[in-house]
XYZ file of C-alpha atoms in Angstrom:
122
model
C 4.610 -16.472 -73.513
C 3.037 -19.708 -74.623
C -0.395 -20.757 -73.399
C 1.043 -23.714 -71.464
C 3.602 -21.515 -69.795
C 0.960 -18.905 -68.985
C -1.368 -21.564 -67.532
C 1.473 -23.002 -65.445
C 2.449 -19.528 -64.230
C -1.150 -18.678 -63.238
C -1.674 -22.018 -61.484
C 1.597 -21.631 -59.523
C 0.662 -18.058 -58.629
C -2.736 -19.230 -57.360
C -1.040 -21.997 -55.352
C 1.433 -19.445 -53.913
C -1.347 -17.038 -52.949
C -3.341 -19.883 -51.374
C -0.287 -21.011 -49.402
C 0.365 -17.444 -48.263
C -3.253 -17.035 -47.150
C -3.162 -20.386 -45.374
C 0.022 -19.446 -43.516
C -1.506 -16.084 -42.623
C -4.543 -17.739 -41.030
C -2.423 -20.370 -39.281
C 0.427 -18.175 -38.015
C -0.507 -14.493 -38.115
C -4.228 -14.471 -37.292
C -3.938 -16.196 -33.834
C -1.175 -13.777 -32.849
C -3.233 -10.844 -34.085
C -6.224 -12.028 -32.035
C -4.040 -12.264 -28.915
C -2.704 -8.773 -29.593
C -6.226 -7.354 -29.931
C -7.253 -9.029 -26.650
C -4.161 -7.693 -24.842
C -4.857 -4.184 -26.124
C -8.435 -4.452 -24.845
C -7.167 -5.556 -21.419
C -4.664 -2.674 -21.357
C -7.453 -0.203 -22.108
C -9.599 -1.674 -19.322
C -6.723 -1.477 -16.848
C -5.858 2.045 -17.940
C -9.504 3.019 -17.471
C -9.561 1.649 -13.934
C -6.440 3.565 -12.838
C -7.364 6.962 -11.379
C -6.018 9.930 -13.233
C -3.322 12.153 -11.788
C -5.849 14.955 -11.254
C -7.968 12.638 -9.088
C -4.915 11.703 -7.039
C -3.910 15.347 -6.651
C -7.436 16.130 -5.436
C -7.004 13.668 -2.552
C -3.546 14.989 -1.644
C -4.733 17.768 0.742
C -6.876 15.257 2.639
C -3.948 12.836 2.939
C -1.642 15.659 4.051
C -4.162 16.774 6.673
C -4.469 13.207 7.977
C -0.670 12.891 8.184
C -0.454 16.177 10.099
C -3.227 15.073 12.469
C -1.376 11.796 13.083
C 1.855 13.691 13.760
C 0.116 15.978 16.286
C -1.476 12.969 18.036
C 1.880 11.179 18.158
C 3.508 14.240 19.733
C 0.705 14.437 22.320
C 1.150 10.751 23.150
C 4.904 11.282 23.410
C 4.414 14.185 25.824
C 1.866 12.215 27.873
C 4.255 9.292 28.222
C 7.347 11.342 28.983
C 7.018 10.734 32.735
C 7.144 6.990 32.237
C 10.559 7.278 30.606
C 12.119 9.070 33.582
C 11.526 7.665 37.072
C 12.812 10.734 38.847
C 10.582 13.044 36.810
C 7.590 10.774 37.445
C 8.152 10.630 41.227
C 8.763 14.390 41.344
C 5.476 15.016 39.564
C 3.630 12.589 41.858
C 4.983 14.420 44.914
C 4.018 17.814 43.410
C 0.471 16.568 42.772
C 0.283 15.161 46.306
C 1.289 18.560 47.744
C -1.169 20.431 45.517
C -4.077 18.197 46.566
C -3.138 17.737 50.226
C -2.480 14.028 49.908
C 0.133 12.297 52.052
C 2.228 9.560 50.498
C 3.728 7.347 53.200
C 5.812 5.132 50.984
C 6.677 5.109 47.329
C 9.200 2.502 46.252
C 9.387 1.332 42.622
C 11.055 -1.919 43.654
C 9.206 -4.969 44.895
C 9.000 -5.116 48.714
C 11.666 -7.273 50.342
C 9.370 -8.452 53.150
C 5.672 -9.013 53.048
C 3.791 -6.153 54.627
C 1.988 -6.705 57.915
C -1.739 -7.333 57.640
C -4.001 -4.463 58.551
C -5.684 -4.696 61.945
C -9.278 -5.735 61.847
C -11.703 -2.915 62.382
């Protein structure tokens, strides 16, 4: 290889390496920086998510709360059962009246047709 050819080859190789480095810093480095930042964010998010063992530890408490809610809902359902059946409600009212020696003169679930007479003054 002649000295001119060698010099030309070396200078073109240096230019090629410089161009490659320039392209790396212009194209690759910004993308690499974004990738590093995204990985950091992923690690932060992963660190803030509770582990499965922590979630399993709270499971008995959640199950107990659900069972307590179910029991309360059943109690409310039983307590309101009379309101869903007029005949059952009136039967129970009459039973309670008999048990406690209370007289019920009139019990009509409908609105009165005529206004009731005013009570006499005492």
